[in-house]
Amino acid sequence: TQLKIAAGTPMQIDLNLHAIYKDNYSLGLFYRNGGDLGVMAMANVANSLTIVYSYDSKIGQPLNNYVKQSHEIGIQFNLKKK
């Protein structure tokens, strides 16, 4: 769960649910009170390298006639402390 409160903008609430398998993979769902619904997946492909994918769709009011959904891909690299 995440709650975002910023001056001049409406409050935003994110609700997330993840299923994690052996700390290496996860699959989850999320909902944002602005009308976004989505899925996300994560996979550790090496000791310090993680690939993340997310898809979301506007179930409420879209930003315009062209932006109704998005795909995101991320790469996370973790540095170890010495």
PDB file of C-alpha atoms in Angstrom:
ATOM      1  CA  THR A   1       0.000   0.000   0.000  1.00  0.00           C
ATOM      2  CA  GLN A   2       1.181   3.497  -0.799  1.00  0.00           C
ATOM      3  CA  LEU A   3      -0.432   6.817   0.042  1.00  0.00           C
ATOM      4  CA  LYS A   4       0.702   9.961  -1.769  1.00  0.00           C
ATOM      5  CA  ILE A   5      -0.278  13.395  -0.473  1.00  0.00           C
ATOM      6  CA  ALA A   6       1.216  16.443  -2.193  1.00  0.00           C
ATOM      7  CA  ALA A   7       0.205  20.090  -2.097  1.00  0.00           C
ATOM      8  CA  GLY A   8      -1.983  21.071  -5.026  1.00  0.00           C
ATOM      9  CA  THR A   9      -2.751  17.517  -6.167  1.00  0.00           C
ATOM     10  CA  PRO A  10      -5.442  15.034  -5.158  1.00  0.00           C
ATOM     11  CA  MET A  11      -4.542  12.247  -2.740  1.00  0.00           C
ATOM     12  CA  GLN A  12      -3.443   9.048  -4.492  1.00  0.00           C
ATOM     13  CA  ILE A  13      -3.754   5.558  -3.036  1.00  0.00           C
ATOM     14  CA  ASP A  14      -2.040   2.492  -4.530  1.00  0.00           C
ATOM     15  CA  LEU A  15      -3.028  -1.005  -3.421  1.00  0.00           C
ATOM     16  CA  ASN A  16      -0.673  -3.850  -4.360  1.00  0.00           C
ATOM     17  CA  LEU A  17      -0.769  -7.611  -3.920  1.00  0.00           C
ATOM     18  CA  HIS A  18       2.250  -9.789  -4.781  1.00  0.00           C
ATOM     19  CA  ALA A  19       2.875 -13.504  -4.787  1.00  0.00           C
ATOM     20  CA  ILE A  20       6.610 -14.154  -4.287  1.00  0.00           C
ATOM     21  CA  TYR A  21       8.273 -17.455  -5.154  1.00  0.00           C
ATOM     22  CA  LYS A  22      11.664 -18.337  -3.611  1.00  0.00           C
ATOM     23  CA  ASP A  23      12.631 -14.611  -3.413  1.00  0.00           C
ATOM     24  CA  ASN A  24      13.458 -14.806  -7.137  1.00  0.00           C
ATOM     25  CA  TYR A  25      10.115 -14.264  -8.865  1.00  0.00           C
ATOM     26  CA  SER A  26       6.950 -12.350  -8.169  1.00  0.00           C
ATOM     27  CA  LEU A  27       3.628 -11.758  -9.838  1.00  0.00           C
ATOM     28  CA  GLY A  28       1.260  -9.081  -8.642  1.00  0.00           C
ATOM     29  CA  LEU A  29      -1.797  -6.943  -9.172  1.00  0.00           C
ATOM     30  CA  PHE A  30      -2.266  -3.273  -8.392  1.00  0.00           C
ATOM     31  CA  TYR A  31      -5.055  -0.716  -8.274  1.00  0.00           C
ATOM     32  CA  ARG A  32      -4.695   3.068  -8.137  1.00  0.00           C
ATOM     33  CA  ASN A  33      -7.650   5.190  -7.037  1.00  0.00           C
ATOM     34  CA  GLY A  34      -7.424   7.287 -10.218  1.00  0.00           C
ATOM     35  CA  GLY A  35      -8.778   4.340 -12.171  1.00  0.00           C
ATOM     36  CA  ASP A  36      -5.631   2.348 -13.009  1.00  0.00           C
ATOM     37  CA  LEU A  37      -5.608  -1.428 -12.840  1.00  0.00           C
ATOM     38  CA  GLY A  38      -2.550  -3.480 -13.692  1.00  0.00           C
ATOM     39  CA  VAL A  39      -0.276  -6.470 -13.341  1.00  0.00           C
ATOM     40  CA  MET A  40       3.440  -6.651 -12.688  1.00  0.00           C
ATOM     41  CA  ALA A  41       6.082  -9.362 -12.749  1.00  0.00           C
ATOM     42  CA  MET A  42       9.648  -9.533 -11.463  1.00  0.00           C
ATOM     43  CA  ALA A  43      12.466 -12.020 -12.029  1.00  0.00           C
ATOM     44  CA  ASN A  44      15.972 -12.137 -10.566  1.00  0.00           C
ATOM     45  CA  VAL A  45      18.117 -13.206 -13.504  1.00  0.00           C
ATOM     46  CA  ALA A  46      21.449 -12.991 -11.664  1.00  0.00           C
ATOM     47  CA  ASN A  47      22.611 -12.399  -8.084  1.00  0.00           C
ATOM     48  CA  SER A  48      22.332  -8.631  -8.437  1.00  0.00           C
ATOM     49  CA  LEU A  49      20.223  -8.169 -11.606  1.00  0.00           C
ATOM     50  CA  THR A  50      16.413  -8.008 -11.645  1.00  0.00           C
ATOM     51  CA  ILE A  51      14.053  -7.516 -14.595  1.00  0.00           C
ATOM     52  CA  VAL A  52      10.647  -5.933 -13.919  1.00  0.00           C
ATOM     53  CA  TYR A  53       7.606  -5.730 -16.222  1.00  0.00           C
ATOM     54  CA  SER A  54       4.399  -3.807 -15.600  1.00  0.00           C
ATOM     55  CA  TYR A  55       1.182  -3.329 -17.581  1.00  0.00           C
ATOM     56  CA  ASP A  56      -1.584  -0.963 -16.568  1.00  0.00           C
ATOM     57  CA  SER A  57      -4.882   0.072 -18.083  1.00  0.00           C
ATOM     58  CA  LYS A  58      -7.148   3.031 -17.393  1.00  0.00           C
ATOM     59  CA  ILE A  59     -10.524   1.727 -16.239  1.00  0.00           C
ATOM     60  CA  GLY A  60     -11.658   5.248 -15.371  1.00  0.00           C
ATOM     61  CA  GLN A  61     -11.235   8.382 -17.439  1.00  0.00           C
ATOM     62  CA  PRO A  62      -8.320   7.987 -19.914  1.00  0.00           C
ATOM     63  CA  LEU A  63      -5.838  10.854 -20.294  1.00  0.00           C
ATOM     64  CA  ASN A  64      -6.962  11.195 -23.901  1.00  0.00           C
ATOM     65  CA  ASN A  65      -8.288   8.958 -26.681  1.00  0.00           C
ATOM     66  CA  TYR A  66      -4.806   7.507 -27.292  1.00  0.00           C
ATOM     67  CA  VAL A  67      -3.448   6.839 -23.788  1.00  0.00           C
ATOM     68  CA  LYS A  68      -5.515   4.031 -22.266  1.00  0.00           C
ATOM     69  CA  GLN A  69      -2.779   1.578 -21.292  1.00  0.00           C
ATOM     70  CA  SER A  70       0.975   1.327 -20.858  1.00  0.00           C
ATOM     71  CA  HIS A  71       3.758  -1.236 -20.728  1.00  0.00           C
ATOM     72  CA  GLU A  72       6.869  -0.636 -18.626  1.00  0.00           C
ATOM     73  CA  ILE A  73      10.114  -2.587 -18.473  1.00  0.00           C
ATOM     74  CA  GLY A  74      12.757  -1.929 -15.830  1.00  0.00           C
ATOM     75  CA  ILE A  75      16.188  -3.231 -14.962  1.00  0.00           C
ATOM     76  CA  GLN A  76      17.402  -3.122 -11.378  1.00  0.00           C
ATOM     77  CA  PHE A  77      21.046  -3.605 -10.436  1.00  0.00           C
ATOM     78  CA  ASN A  78      21.911  -4.008  -6.762  1.00  0.00           C
ATOM     79  CA  LEU A  79      25.359  -3.085  -5.460  1.00  0.00           C
ATOM     80  CA  LYS A  80      26.582  -5.041  -2.462  1.00  0.00           C
ATOM     81  CA  LYS A  81      28.082  -3.374   0.604  1.00  0.00           C
ATOM     82  CA  LYS A  82      31.721  -4.092   1.309  1.00  0.00           C
TER      83      LYS A  82
END
